Amino acid sequence: MEQVGILEARNKFSALVERAEKGENVIITRHGKPVVKMVAVELEDEEERRRRAREAVEAIWEMRKEVKPLGDITIKDLINEGRKY
């Protein structure tokens, strides 16, 4: 992991971005102290995003199956019960 001063980073920004895109981590320093770490962003493809969304929906449906009905209790009763404390 290379460290680059802020002035050099400003002058070579495009080159540093390219290095980060290739997987290299670059630390930018100010007065010799690390202040920024440049790393590549890992983008999720559309298919993966949809798969994860489907899994989340399926998990919600499974959780709903475990929820017991309220019976004779109304939402208003629950709200009023909560206000007692």
Short mmCIF file of C-alpha atoms in Angstrom, two decimals:
data_model
loop_
_atom_site.label_atom_id
_atom_site.label_comp_id
_atom_site.label_asym_id
_atom_site.label_seq_id
_atom_site.Cartn_x
_atom_site.Cartn_y
_atom_site.Cartn_z
CA MET A 1 0.00 0.00 0.00
CA GLU A 2 1.66 3.16 -1.19
CA GLN A 3 1.44 6.46 0.63
CA VAL A 4 1.21 9.65 -1.43
CA GLY A 5 1.33 13.23 -0.22
CA ILE A 6 -1.74 15.37 -0.85
CA LEU A 7 0.04 17.66 -3.33
CA GLU A 8 1.30 14.72 -5.36
CA ALA A 9 -2.16 13.12 -5.17
CA ARG A 10 -3.71 16.28 -6.58
CA ASN A 11 -1.24 16.34 -9.46
CA LYS A 12 -1.61 12.61 -10.21
CA PHE A 13 -5.24 12.06 -9.30
CA SER A 14 -6.22 10.25 -12.52
CA ALA A 15 -3.29 7.86 -12.23
CA LEU A 16 -4.15 7.13 -8.59
CA VAL A 17 -7.77 6.41 -9.53
CA GLU A 18 -6.60 3.97 -12.19
CA ARG A 19 -4.40 2.21 -9.66
CA ALA A 20 -7.30 1.95 -7.24
CA GLU A 21 -9.51 0.52 -10.01
CA LYS A 22 -6.91 -2.20 -10.54
CA GLY A 23 -7.22 -3.18 -6.88
CA GLU A 24 -4.32 -1.29 -5.35
CA ASN A 25 -4.99 0.65 -2.15
CA VAL A 26 -3.46 4.13 -2.01
CA ILE A 27 -3.12 6.16 1.18
CA ILE A 28 -3.09 9.95 0.84
CA THR A 29 -1.24 11.79 3.57
CA ARG A 30 -1.21 15.36 4.87
CA HIS A 31 1.96 16.39 6.68
CA GLY A 32 2.98 12.72 6.75
CA LYS A 33 -0.22 11.53 8.47
CA PRO A 34 -2.71 9.27 6.62
CA VAL A 35 -6.01 11.04 5.92
CA VAL A 36 -7.60 9.21 2.96
CA LYS A 37 -7.56 5.64 1.72
CA MET A 38 -8.43 5.17 -1.96
CA VAL A 39 -9.93 1.77 -2.78
CA ALA A 40 -11.98 0.49 -5.70
CA VAL A 41 -15.74 0.31 -5.31
CA GLU A 42 -17.10 -3.19 -5.75
CA LEU A 43 -20.33 -2.83 -7.69
CA GLU A 44 -22.99 -5.47 -7.43
CA ASP A 45 -24.41 -6.62 -10.76
CA GLU A 46 -28.13 -6.33 -11.44
CA GLU A 47 -28.73 -10.07 -11.28
CA GLU A 48 -27.09 -10.34 -7.85
CA ARG A 49 -29.11 -7.36 -6.57
CA ARG A 50 -32.37 -8.97 -7.73
CA ARG A 51 -31.43 -12.32 -6.19
CA ARG A 52 -30.76 -10.68 -2.83
CA ALA A 53 -34.05 -8.76 -3.05
CA ARG A 54 -35.96 -12.01 -3.74
CA GLU A 55 -34.27 -13.68 -0.77
CA ALA A 56 -35.26 -10.76 1.46
CA VAL A 57 -38.90 -10.96 0.35
CA GLU A 58 -38.96 -14.72 0.91
CA ALA A 59 -37.50 -14.24 4.40
CA ILE A 60 -40.21 -11.69 5.22
CA TRP A 61 -42.93 -14.11 4.05
CA GLU A 62 -41.44 -16.87 6.24
CA MET A 63 -41.39 -14.55 9.28
CA ARG A 64 -45.04 -13.63 8.67
CA LYS A 65 -45.99 -17.30 8.93
CA GLU A 66 -44.64 -17.36 12.49
CA VAL A 67 -46.61 -14.29 13.63
CA LYS A 68 -49.65 -15.24 15.65
CA PRO A 69 -52.93 -13.39 15.09
CA LEU A 70 -53.95 -10.85 17.72
CA GLY A 71 -57.31 -12.51 18.35
CA ASP A 72 -59.73 -10.09 20.05
CA ILE A 73 -57.02 -7.48 20.75
CA THR A 74 -57.06 -4.40 18.55
CA ILE A 75 -54.18 -2.14 17.60
CA LYS A 76 -55.83 0.60 19.66
CA ASP A 77 -55.78 -1.69 22.72
CA LEU A 78 -52.07 -2.30 22.22
CA ILE A 79 -51.39 1.43 21.86
CA ASN A 80 -53.30 2.19 25.04
CA GLU A 81 -51.51 -0.63 26.87
CA GLY A 82 -48.17 0.87 25.85
CA ARG A 83 -49.20 4.29 27.14
CA LYS A 84 -49.66 2.90 30.66
CA TYR A 85 -45.91 2.56 31.10
#
